[in-house]
């Protein structure tokens, strides 16, 4: 935001920010935008790898939020934004690129160069990481999203549950199921115990 | 093994974090300035819209039309669409996902989306008669489609009377504004207390009426002012879902109101007091004779 911005909104919680947006405060909308633009852009890119297309959807999302007089007052803000963005993307693809509709799915990116840099050929973790990565690709759409939102996005189970339209327990179960499927896919019987430990640690 | 797994998993998360894009500051600012401009523009437009909405604050229309092609049923089984058919002689209320509420007259079929999310327009399909109170949403126009024509709501509440067996159709506006587009793409806009008359899906006439008469059925009352007895019988037939067989051609018009909570026998009895008719009943319905 520019320098004239009321600084009191910067550290404000999402819900308080949201109330100000509902009342028509455009500065509060700007703070929310700054807070979520990077994560929304990244989330959108998982569905369609076209940055300008996703940016247009983010634009539509914030214009809709800022210009909507009958905005819901009680929402989990992060979840509302993520879900709306996905809906807008889906809608825009239906309208503008119907041919790509079938390919519309959540996909984790991959980059061999970065992977090879991170895991050198003599790295003892390399094989395990490759196995994990290919196991991840075989998870269900929701499982992938839940793991991504939890460990890369850093969202709470409450937020993830609202994003994926399920209750909090289901969201936790989803993450657990994703891990046990990973275990099966990797064919490692010991893995289950490790996973339980892992879940607690993160 | 365990510590290796930890290490690999943590580093894999790091890997995915590295693949996340980091927007440039300028890129982010530029997008925000577009958003800010469009939000302000939208708020300005809304003030203008708010004014015109208040003029169009409530719409009521009566429409009468033809059947939807029956093969459209197929596409409505998809789960996105729901269908409601009101049995003859019954009446129902329905609330749509956007909060709009409908009153459905006897024998009416309506197809509507379970959700209006992700669609630029709110559309429903009607064969029969409805009264609808449309939730205002300037961004998502509300359209009632019939086989012969469509009605776009520019306000909030209207009545559609569109039975398939009639070649005659009517759109009557009580409050607000609607725009009708007929089969030949001709357009007619109505003001309150105006009625569009359509024949075979084509607009044929615009006339001034007391629109309340055409929606009074929603309050369980039928109001007639110099209405041809023939039309009154048609409407009663439909409302009660019972045949009324006209044995003689009776060219009279009647004025008055009928309480639809009464039985059809009582209603016909009441009409026979003011009109020169005689009514009898057998297993195939009511028979009306001139006297």
Short mmCIF file of C-alpha atoms in Angstrom, two decimals:
data_model
loop_
_atom_site.label_atom_id
_atom_site.label_comp_id
_atom_site.label_asym_id
_atom_site.label_seq_id
_atom_site.Cartn_x
_atom_site.Cartn_y
_atom_site.Cartn_z
CA UNK A 1 0.00 0.00 0.00
CA UNK A 2 1.05 3.58 -0.34
CA UNK A 3 2.41 5.59 2.55
CA UNK A 4 -0.89 7.21 3.41
CA UNK A 5 -2.23 3.86 4.55
CA UNK A 6 -3.59 3.65 8.04
CA UNK A 7 -0.82 1.58 9.63
CA UNK A 8 -3.13 0.11 12.23
CA UNK A 9 -4.51 -2.41 9.76
CA UNK A 10 -1.19 -4.01 8.87
CA UNK A 11 -0.93 -6.42 11.78
CA UNK A 12 -4.66 -6.97 11.98
CA UNK A 13 -6.07 -10.46 11.98
CA UNK A 14 -7.86 -11.66 8.87
CA UNK A 15 -11.26 -11.64 10.52
CA UNK A 16 -10.92 -8.02 11.70
CA UNK A 17 -9.64 -7.04 8.28
CA UNK A 18 -12.60 -8.79 6.70
CA UNK A 19 -15.07 -6.81 8.81
CA UNK A 20 -13.52 -3.59 7.57
CA UNK A 21 -13.72 -4.84 3.98
CA UNK A 22 -17.38 -5.69 4.47
CA UNK A 23 -17.83 -2.07 5.57
CA UNK A 24 -16.24 -0.92 2.31
CA UNK A 25 -12.68 -0.19 3.50
CA UNK A 26 -10.50 -0.42 0.42
CA UNK A 27 -7.22 -0.05 2.39
CA UNK A 28 -8.12 -3.15 4.36
CA UNK A 29 -8.68 -4.94 1.04
CA UNK A 30 -5.17 -3.85 0.00
CA UNK A 31 -3.66 -5.34 3.16
CA UNK A 32 -5.51 -8.58 2.54
CA UNK A 33 -4.27 -8.57 -1.04
CA UNK A 34 -0.66 -8.07 0.04
CA UNK A 35 -1.03 -10.85 2.56
CA UNK A 36 -2.53 -13.42 0.18
CA UNK A 37 -1.40 -12.53 -3.32
CA UNK A 38 1.74 -14.72 -3.32
CA UNK A 39 -0.02 -17.78 -1.91
CA UNK A 40 -3.07 -17.34 -4.14
CA UNK A 41 -0.88 -16.98 -7.21
CA UNK A 42 0.99 -20.15 -6.30
CA UNK A 43 -2.18 -22.06 -5.54
CA UNK A 44 -3.74 -21.00 -8.84
CA UNK A 45 -0.63 -22.02 -10.75
CA UNK A 46 -1.11 -25.58 -9.49
CA UNK A 47 -4.33 -25.73 -11.52
CA UNK A 48 -3.20 -23.88 -14.61
CA UNK A 49 0.41 -23.06 -15.37
CA UNK A 50 -0.35 -19.68 -16.92
CA UNK A 51 0.67 -16.79 -14.73
CA UNK A 52 -1.33 -14.08 -16.51
CA UNK A 53 -4.43 -16.23 -16.48
CA UNK A 54 -4.11 -16.76 -12.71
CA UNK A 55 -3.39 -13.06 -12.13
CA UNK A 56 -6.60 -12.16 -13.96
CA UNK A 57 -8.48 -14.55 -11.71
CA UNK A 58 -6.89 -12.99 -8.59
CA UNK A 59 -7.94 -9.60 -9.94
CA UNK A 60 -11.53 -10.79 -10.40
CA UNK A 61 -11.51 -12.31 -6.94
CA UNK A 62 -10.47 -9.10 -5.15
CA UNK A 63 -12.74 -6.90 -7.27
CA UNK A 64 -15.59 -9.21 -6.36
CA UNK A 65 -14.72 -9.08 -2.67
CA UNK A 66 -14.15 -5.32 -2.63
CA UNK A 67 -17.17 -4.45 -4.70
CA UNK A 68 -19.65 -6.83 -3.11
CA UNK A 69 -22.17 -5.17 -0.87
CA UNK A 70 -23.65 -8.40 0.42
CA UNK A 71 -20.39 -10.07 1.41
CA UNK A 72 -20.74 -12.81 4.02
CA UNK A 73 -19.55 -11.55 7.38
CA UNK A 74 -18.43 -14.79 8.98
CA UNK A 75 -15.99 -16.64 6.81
CA UNK A 76 -12.64 -18.34 7.26
CA UNK A 77 -10.94 -15.67 5.19
CA UNK A 78 -8.05 -17.69 3.78
CA UNK A 79 -10.37 -20.54 2.83
CA UNK A 80 -12.89 -18.21 1.27
CA UNK A 81 -10.17 -16.70 -0.91
CA UNK A 82 -8.68 -20.02 -1.99
CA UNK A 83 -12.01 -21.62 -2.77
CA UNK A 84 -13.26 -18.57 -4.64
CA UNK A 85 -10.07 -18.41 -6.66
CA UNK A 86 -10.46 -22.03 -7.68
CA UNK A 87 -14.08 -21.40 -8.67
CA UNK A 88 -13.16 -18.33 -10.70
CA UNK A 89 -10.39 -20.23 -12.46
CA UNK A 90 -12.73 -23.07 -13.28
CA UNK A 91 -15.32 -20.61 -14.54
CA UNK A 92 -12.83 -18.71 -16.68
CA UNK A 93 -11.49 -21.91 -18.20
CA UNK A 94 -15.01 -23.04 -19.00
CA UNK A 95 -15.65 -19.73 -20.71
CA UNK A 96 -12.33 -19.02 -22.40
CA UNK A 97 -10.56 -22.35 -22.82
CA UNK A 98 -13.13 -25.13 -22.77
CA UNK A 99 -10.56 -27.45 -24.38
CA UNK A 100 -8.47 -27.33 -21.19
CA UNK A 101 -11.34 -28.12 -18.89
CA UNK A 102 -10.54 -31.80 -18.61
CA UNK A 103 -6.97 -31.07 -17.63
CA UNK A 104 -8.13 -28.81 -14.80
CA UNK A 105 -6.64 -30.48 -11.74
CA UNK A 106 -4.31 -29.76 -8.87
CA UNK A 107 -0.77 -30.71 -9.83
CA UNK A 108 2.43 -30.26 -7.90
CA UNK A 109 5.22 -28.81 -10.05
CA UNK A 110 8.49 -30.53 -10.72
CA UNK A 111 11.85 -29.19 -11.82
CA UNK A 112 14.71 -31.63 -12.43
CA UNK A 113 17.41 -28.97 -12.23
CA UNK A 114 16.32 -27.75 -8.84
CA UNK A 115 15.81 -31.31 -7.63
CA UNK A 116 19.28 -32.34 -8.79
CA UNK A 117 20.78 -29.30 -7.14
CA UNK A 118 19.06 -30.08 -3.90
CA UNK A 119 19.66 -33.83 -4.02
CA UNK A 120 23.06 -34.50 -5.61
CA UNK A 121 23.61 -37.92 -7.18
CA UNK A 122 25.64 -39.09 -4.18
CA UNK A 123 23.11 -37.75 -1.67
CA UNK A 124 21.98 -40.53 0.68
CA UNK A 125 18.42 -39.08 0.79
CA UNK A 126 18.06 -38.88 -2.98
CA UNK A 127 16.47 -42.30 -3.60
CA UNK A 128 13.99 -41.89 -0.78
CA UNK A 129 13.06 -38.41 -1.98
CA UNK A 130 12.47 -39.65 -5.53
CA UNK A 131 10.29 -42.49 -4.23
CA UNK A 132 8.31 -40.05 -2.06
CA UNK A 133 7.89 -37.62 -4.94
CA UNK A 134 6.52 -40.26 -7.30
CA UNK A 135 4.27 -41.61 -4.56
CA UNK A 136 2.92 -38.07 -4.03
CA UNK A 137 1.94 -37.83 -7.68
CA UNK A 138 -0.31 -40.86 -7.25
CA UNK A 139 -2.35 -39.43 -4.40
CA UNK A 140 -5.88 -38.19 -4.93
CA UNK A 141 -6.51 -34.57 -5.83
CA UNK A 142 -7.72 -33.74 -2.32
CA UNK A 143 -4.86 -35.59 -0.66
CA UNK A 144 -2.33 -33.70 -2.74
CA UNK A 145 -3.99 -30.40 -1.96
CA UNK A 146 -4.21 -31.16 1.74
CA UNK A 147 -0.51 -32.04 1.96
CA UNK A 148 0.47 -29.01 -0.10
CA UNK A 149 -1.67 -26.60 1.89
CA UNK A 150 -0.44 -28.08 5.18
CA UNK A 151 3.30 -28.39 4.60
CA UNK A 152 4.09 -25.89 1.86
CA UNK A 153 1.30 -23.39 2.51
CA UNK A 154 1.47 -23.73 6.28
CA UNK A 155 -2.30 -23.62 6.75
CA UNK A 156 -4.11 -25.00 9.77
CA UNK A 157 -6.39 -28.02 9.58
CA UNK A 158 -9.31 -25.67 10.20
CA UNK A 159 -8.37 -23.59 7.16
CA UNK A 160 -7.69 -26.61 4.97
CA UNK A 161 -11.00 -28.16 5.99
CA UNK A 162 -12.85 -25.02 4.92
CA UNK A 163 -10.88 -24.79 1.69
CA UNK A 164 -11.68 -28.35 0.71
CA UNK A 165 -15.23 -28.17 2.02
CA UNK A 166 -14.96 -30.76 4.77
CA UNK A 167 -14.86 -30.75 8.55
CA UNK A 168 -11.68 -30.40 10.53
CA UNK A 169 -11.48 -34.06 11.50
CA UNK A 170 -11.87 -35.09 7.85
CA UNK A 171 -9.04 -32.79 6.91
CA UNK A 172 -6.77 -34.44 9.48
CA UNK A 173 -7.90 -37.87 8.33
CA UNK A 174 -7.17 -36.86 4.78
CA UNK A 175 -3.59 -36.03 5.66
CA UNK A 176 -3.27 -39.30 7.57
CA UNK A 177 -4.73 -41.30 4.71
CA UNK A 178 -2.39 -39.57 2.30
CA UNK A 179 0.52 -40.70 4.43
CA UNK A 180 -0.65 -44.28 4.71
CA UNK A 181 -1.17 -44.38 0.97
CA UNK A 182 2.35 -43.04 0.54
CA UNK A 183 3.54 -45.89 2.75
CA UNK A 184 1.74 -48.47 0.64
CA UNK A 185 3.03 -46.97 -2.55
CA UNK A 186 6.57 -47.06 -1.24
CA UNK A 187 6.11 -50.63 -0.03
CA UNK A 188 7.80 -49.94 3.26
CA UNK A 189 6.23 -51.66 6.21
CA UNK A 190 8.21 -49.72 8.73
CA UNK A 191 7.01 -46.56 7.19
CA UNK A 192 3.78 -46.35 9.14
CA UNK A 193 5.49 -45.79 12.47
CA UNK A 194 7.74 -43.28 10.92
CA UNK A 195 4.77 -41.44 9.51
CA UNK A 196 3.07 -41.22 12.87
CA UNK A 197 6.20 -39.73 14.30
CA UNK A 198 6.44 -37.41 11.34
CA UNK A 199 2.88 -36.17 11.72
CA UNK A 200 3.47 -35.27 15.31
CA UNK A 201 6.67 -33.50 14.57
CA UNK A 202 5.34 -31.10 11.96
CA UNK B 1 16.16 -45.46 8.35
CA UNK B 2 13.84 -43.25 10.40
CA UNK B 3 16.10 -40.30 10.58
CA UNK B 4 16.76 -40.71 6.85
CA UNK B 5 13.07 -40.57 6.13
CA UNK B 6 12.72 -37.40 8.17
CA UNK B 7 15.57 -35.84 6.43
CA UNK B 8 14.29 -36.77 2.95
CA UNK B 9 10.74 -35.66 3.69
CA UNK B 10 11.78 -32.34 5.16
CA UNK B 11 14.06 -31.69 2.24
CA UNK B 12 11.33 -32.62 -0.21
CA UNK B 13 9.12 -29.99 1.43
CA UNK B 14 11.96 -27.54 1.00
CA UNK B 15 12.11 -28.57 -2.63
CA UNK B 16 8.42 -27.80 -3.17
CA UNK B 17 8.82 -24.51 -1.33
CA UNK B 18 11.66 -23.63 -3.68
CA UNK B 19 9.37 -24.24 -6.64
CA UNK B 20 6.89 -21.66 -5.37
CA UNK B 21 7.00 -18.47 -7.40
CA UNK B 22 7.80 -15.20 -5.67
CA UNK B 23 5.94 -12.33 -7.32
CA UNK B 24 7.96 -9.25 -8.20
CA UNK B 25 7.03 -6.20 -6.20
CA UNK B 26 6.16 -4.25 -9.35
CA UNK B 27 4.04 -7.05 -10.68
CA UNK B 28 2.13 -7.18 -7.45
CA UNK B 29 1.66 -3.36 -7.31
CA UNK B 30 0.45 -3.25 -10.89
CA UNK B 31 -2.17 -5.89 -10.29
CA UNK B 32 -3.32 -4.11 -7.14
CA UNK B 33 -3.76 -0.83 -8.99
CA UNK B 34 -6.00 -2.61 -11.50
CA UNK B 35 -7.99 -4.13 -8.65
CA UNK B 36 -8.30 -0.82 -6.81
CA UNK B 37 -9.46 0.99 -9.95
CA UNK B 38 -12.08 -1.63 -10.72
CA UNK B 39 -13.38 -1.83 -7.16
CA UNK B 40 -13.87 1.96 -7.12
CA UNK B 41 -15.51 1.82 -10.53
CA UNK B 42 -17.83 -0.93 -9.37
CA UNK B 43 -18.82 0.99 -6.25
CA UNK B 44 -19.63 4.03 -8.38
CA UNK B 45 -21.73 1.95 -10.73
CA UNK B 46 -23.46 0.41 -7.79
CA UNK B 47 -24.68 3.79 -6.64
CA UNK B 48 -26.26 4.30 -10.03
CA UNK B 49 -27.54 0.74 -10.01
CA UNK B 50 -28.92 1.15 -6.50
CA UNK B 51 -31.00 4.02 -7.75
CA UNK B 52 -32.39 2.13 -10.69
CA UNK B 53 -32.93 -0.95 -8.56
CA UNK B 54 -35.09 1.00 -6.18
CA UNK B 55 -37.17 2.04 -9.14
CA UNK B 56 -37.29 -1.59 -10.12
CA UNK B 57 -37.47 -2.72 -6.53
CA UNK B 58 -40.15 -5.30 -7.08
CA UNK B 59 -41.36 -7.05 -10.16
CA UNK B 60 -44.32 -9.27 -10.64
CA UNK B 61 -45.13 -10.81 -13.95
CA UNK B 62 -47.52 -13.41 -15.19
CA UNK B 63 -46.37 -15.46 -18.12
CA UNK B 64 -48.11 -18.11 -20.15
CA UNK B 65 -46.28 -20.24 -22.72
CA UNK B 66 -45.54 -23.58 -24.36
CA UNK B 67 -44.01 -26.78 -23.26
CA UNK B 68 -40.28 -27.33 -23.21
CA UNK B 69 -39.22 -29.96 -25.69
CA UNK B 70 -39.42 -33.18 -23.69
CA UNK B 71 -35.97 -34.30 -24.76
CA UNK B 72 -34.48 -31.52 -22.65
CA UNK B 73 -35.32 -33.66 -19.66
CA UNK B 74 -32.21 -35.73 -20.32
CA UNK B 75 -29.82 -32.91 -19.76
CA UNK B 76 -31.49 -32.06 -16.48
CA UNK B 77 -30.61 -35.39 -14.88
CA UNK B 78 -27.02 -34.28 -14.41
CA UNK B 79 -27.31 -33.47 -10.74
CA UNK B 80 -26.57 -29.81 -11.35
CA UNK B 81 -30.19 -29.25 -12.25
CA UNK B 82 -33.27 -30.13 -10.29
CA UNK B 83 -36.78 -30.55 -11.57
CA UNK B 84 -40.05 -30.04 -9.76
CA UNK B 85 -43.45 -30.98 -11.13
CA UNK B 86 -46.48 -29.79 -9.18
CA UNK B 87 -49.37 -32.28 -9.31
CA UNK B 88 -52.64 -31.00 -10.73
CA UNK B 89 -54.73 -29.33 -8.09
CA UNK B 90 -51.74 -28.64 -5.84
CA UNK B 91 -49.51 -25.65 -5.15
CA UNK B 92 -45.99 -25.46 -3.93
CA UNK B 93 -43.34 -23.06 -2.71
CA UNK B 94 -39.69 -23.34 -3.60
CA UNK B 95 -36.61 -21.43 -2.55
CA UNK B 96 -33.72 -21.27 -5.01
CA UNK B 97 -30.04 -21.36 -4.06
CA UNK B 98 -29.71 -17.60 -4.47
CA UNK B 99 -32.55 -16.93 -2.02
CA UNK B 100 -35.16 -16.18 -4.69
CA UNK B 101 -38.51 -17.70 -3.79
CA UNK B 102 -41.13 -19.17 -6.07
CA UNK B 103 -44.79 -20.00 -5.79
CA UNK B 104 -45.78 -22.70 -8.24
CA UNK B 105 -49.30 -23.11 -9.48
CA UNK B 106 -51.00 -26.41 -10.20
CA UNK B 107 -49.50 -28.54 -12.97
CA UNK B 108 -46.34 -26.45 -13.28
CA UNK B 109 -42.97 -27.91 -14.16
CA UNK B 110 -39.84 -25.99 -13.27
CA UNK B 111 -36.20 -26.88 -13.89
CA UNK B 112 -33.64 -24.97 -11.90
CA UNK B 113 -29.94 -25.20 -11.00
CA UNK B 114 -29.18 -26.54 -7.54
CA UNK B 115 -26.54 -23.86 -7.30
CA UNK B 116 -25.99 -20.63 -9.16
CA UNK B 117 -22.28 -20.53 -8.35
CA UNK B 118 -19.97 -20.30 -11.31
CA UNK B 119 -22.60 -19.10 -13.71
CA UNK B 120 -22.83 -15.56 -15.01
CA UNK B 121 -26.62 -15.74 -15.21
CA UNK B 122 -29.34 -17.20 -13.06
CA UNK B 123 -31.64 -19.18 -15.30
CA UNK B 124 -34.69 -21.31 -14.68
CA UNK B 125 -37.02 -23.10 -17.08
CA UNK B 126 -40.75 -22.96 -16.60
CA UNK B 127 -43.76 -24.73 -18.06
CA UNK B 128 -46.78 -23.54 -16.15
CA UNK B 129 -47.34 -20.64 -13.79
CA UNK B 130 -45.04 -19.25 -11.18
CA UNK B 131 -44.77 -16.19 -9.05
CA UNK B 132 -41.19 -15.40 -8.29
CA UNK B 133 -39.56 -13.03 -5.86
CA UNK B 134 -36.06 -12.58 -7.23
CA UNK B 135 -33.13 -11.90 -4.94
CA UNK B 136 -31.52 -8.71 -6.29
CA UNK B 137 -28.08 -9.30 -7.77
CA UNK B 138 -27.19 -6.85 -10.50
CA UNK B 139 -24.18 -8.90 -11.55
CA UNK B 140 -26.13 -12.07 -12.17
CA UNK B 141 -29.22 -11.38 -14.27
CA UNK B 142 -32.23 -13.58 -13.57
CA UNK B 143 -33.81 -15.14 -16.63
CA UNK B 144 -36.95 -17.24 -16.86
CA UNK B 145 -36.95 -19.34 -20.00
CA UNK B 146 -39.98 -20.92 -21.53
CA UNK B 147 -40.13 -22.85 -24.79
CA UNK B 148 -41.55 -19.87 -26.62
CA UNK B 149 -39.80 -16.89 -25.13
CA UNK B 150 -37.72 -15.65 -22.24
CA UNK B 151 -38.19 -13.05 -19.56
CA UNK B 152 -35.24 -11.19 -18.11
CA UNK B 153 -35.88 -9.72 -14.72
CA UNK B 154 -34.64 -6.21 -14.22
CA UNK B 155 -36.18 -6.04 -10.78
CA UNK B 156 -37.08 -8.47 -8.04
CA UNK B 157 -40.41 -10.30 -8.22
CA UNK B 158 -42.63 -11.58 -10.97
CA UNK B 159 -45.14 -14.12 -11.99
CA UNK B 160 -44.78 -16.48 -14.91
CA UNK B 161 -47.83 -18.23 -16.23
CA UNK B 162 -46.73 -20.53 -18.98
CA UNK B 163 -48.68 -23.72 -19.52
CA UNK B 164 -47.67 -25.92 -22.38
CA UNK B 165 -51.12 -26.65 -23.68
CA UNK B 166 -51.83 -22.98 -24.31
CA UNK B 167 -50.73 -21.29 -27.50
CA UNK B 168 -51.61 -18.08 -25.71
CA UNK B 169 -49.08 -16.64 -23.27
CA UNK B 170 -48.99 -13.67 -20.92
CA UNK B 171 -46.39 -11.78 -19.00
CA UNK B 172 -47.87 -9.42 -16.46
CA UNK B 173 -45.73 -7.06 -14.47
CA UNK B 174 -46.83 -6.04 -11.00
CA UNK B 175 -43.76 -4.15 -9.85
CA UNK B 176 -40.30 -3.40 -11.18
CA UNK B 177 -39.17 -4.11 -14.72
CA UNK B 178 -38.78 -7.05 -17.07
CA UNK B 179 -37.68 -7.50 -20.66
CA UNK B 180 -39.23 -10.16 -22.84
CA UNK B 181 -37.53 -11.64 -25.87
CA UNK B 182 -39.74 -13.71 -28.11
CA UNK B 183 -39.02 -16.48 -30.57
CA UNK B 184 -38.34 -13.98 -33.37
CA UNK B 185 -35.89 -12.11 -31.09
CA UNK B 186 -38.31 -9.22 -30.76
CA UNK B 187 -38.01 -7.42 -27.45
CA UNK B 188 -40.65 -5.83 -25.24
CA UNK B 189 -40.02 -4.10 -21.95
CA UNK B 190 -42.83 -3.82 -19.43
CA UNK B 191 -43.68 -1.29 -16.79
CA UNK B 192 -45.80 -2.09 -13.76
CA UNK B 193 -49.42 -2.92 -14.55
CA UNK B 194 -48.57 -3.74 -18.13
CA UNK B 195 -49.11 -7.10 -19.72
CA UNK B 196 -47.48 -8.61 -22.77
CA UNK B 197 -49.61 -11.00 -24.75
CA UNK B 198 -47.89 -13.69 -26.81
CA UNK B 199 -49.25 -16.15 -29.32
CA UNK B 200 -47.27 -19.15 -30.47
CA UNK B 201 -44.17 -17.69 -28.91
CA UNK B 202 -44.46 -14.33 -30.62
CA UNK B 203 -45.17 -11.01 -28.93
CA UNK B 204 -48.49 -9.71 -30.13
CA UNK B 205 -49.75 -7.01 -27.79
CA UNK B 206 -48.92 -4.80 -24.83
CA UNK B 207 -51.86 -3.75 -22.69
CA UNK B 208 -52.60 -2.03 -19.40
CA UNK B 209 -54.07 -4.24 -16.69
CA UNK B 210 -54.52 -4.43 -12.94
CA UNK B 211 -51.59 -6.74 -12.43
CA UNK B 212 -52.60 -7.77 -8.90
CA UNK B 213 -55.39 -9.81 -10.43
CA UNK B 214 -52.88 -12.03 -12.17
CA UNK B 215 -50.89 -12.88 -9.08
CA UNK B 216 -53.77 -13.06 -6.62
CA UNK B 217 -53.74 -16.87 -6.88
CA UNK B 218 -50.66 -16.84 -4.68
CA UNK B 219 -52.86 -15.50 -1.88
CA UNK B 220 -55.51 -18.10 -2.59
CA UNK B 221 -57.77 -15.61 -4.32
CA UNK B 222 -58.76 -15.12 -7.95
CA UNK B 223 -59.86 -11.65 -8.93
CA UNK B 224 -61.76 -11.08 -12.18
CA UNK B 225 -62.81 -7.85 -13.74
CA UNK B 226 -64.98 -8.35 -16.77
CA UNK B 227 -63.19 -11.63 -17.49
CA UNK B 228 -64.72 -14.01 -20.05
CA UNK B 229 -66.37 -16.92 -18.25
CA UNK B 230 -64.48 -19.21 -20.60
CA UNK B 231 -61.12 -17.96 -19.25
CA UNK B 232 -62.31 -18.18 -15.68
CA UNK B 233 -63.23 -21.82 -16.22
CA UNK B 234 -59.80 -22.50 -17.78
CA UNK B 235 -58.05 -21.09 -14.76
CA UNK B 236 -60.23 -22.93 -12.28
CA UNK B 237 -59.68 -26.17 -14.17
CA UNK B 238 -55.98 -25.74 -13.85
CA UNK B 239 -55.97 -24.55 -10.29
CA UNK B 240 -58.09 -27.41 -9.01
CA UNK B 241 -56.78 -29.98 -11.49
CA UNK B 242 -60.30 -31.02 -12.43
CA UNK B 243 -62.06 -31.02 -15.81
CA UNK B 244 -64.80 -28.47 -16.30
CA UNK B 245 -66.76 -29.45 -19.39
CA UNK B 246 -68.49 -26.57 -21.12
CA UNK B 247 -71.69 -28.02 -22.57
CA UNK B 248 -72.87 -24.75 -24.07
CA UNK B 249 -70.96 -21.77 -25.36
CA UNK B 250 -71.60 -19.11 -22.75
CA UNK B 251 -70.53 -15.65 -23.91
CA UNK B 252 -70.57 -13.69 -20.70
CA UNK B 253 -67.97 -11.96 -18.60
CA UNK B 254 -67.84 -11.85 -14.85
CA UNK B 255 -66.45 -9.53 -12.21
CA UNK B 256 -65.63 -10.46 -8.65
CA UNK B 257 -63.27 -12.48 -6.52
CA UNK B 258 -63.20 -16.17 -5.70
CA UNK B 259 -61.72 -17.74 -2.60
CA UNK B 260 -59.57 -20.61 -3.78
CA UNK B 261 -59.56 -22.20 -0.35
CA UNK B 262 -63.14 -23.19 -1.05
CA UNK B 263 -63.80 -26.41 -2.92
CA UNK B 264 -64.40 -26.22 -6.66
CA UNK B 265 -68.04 -27.20 -6.07
CA UNK B 266 -68.48 -24.21 -3.77
CA UNK B 267 -66.71 -21.88 -6.20
CA UNK B 268 -68.88 -22.98 -9.14
CA UNK B 269 -71.96 -22.66 -6.96
CA UNK B 270 -70.96 -19.06 -6.21
CA UNK B 271 -70.49 -18.30 -9.91
CA UNK B 272 -73.85 -19.80 -10.75
CA UNK B 273 -75.44 -17.25 -8.42
CA UNK B 274 -74.18 -14.28 -10.44
CA UNK B 275 -73.97 -15.89 -13.90
CA UNK B 276 -76.70 -17.70 -15.86
CA UNK B 277 -75.14 -21.14 -15.53
CA UNK B 278 -76.06 -24.49 -14.08
CA UNK B 279 -73.48 -26.97 -12.82
CA UNK B 280 -73.65 -30.73 -12.46
CA UNK B 281 -71.00 -33.27 -11.58
CA UNK B 282 -70.25 -36.81 -12.66
CA UNK B 283 -67.17 -39.03 -12.71
CA UNK B 284 -65.44 -37.26 -15.63
CA UNK B 285 -65.67 -33.83 -13.99
CA UNK B 286 -67.98 -30.87 -13.75
CA UNK B 287 -70.45 -30.00 -16.51
CA UNK B 288 -71.51 -26.42 -17.07
CA UNK B 289 -74.73 -25.54 -18.91
CA UNK B 290 -76.34 -22.22 -19.71
CA UNK B 291 -79.65 -21.65 -18.06
#
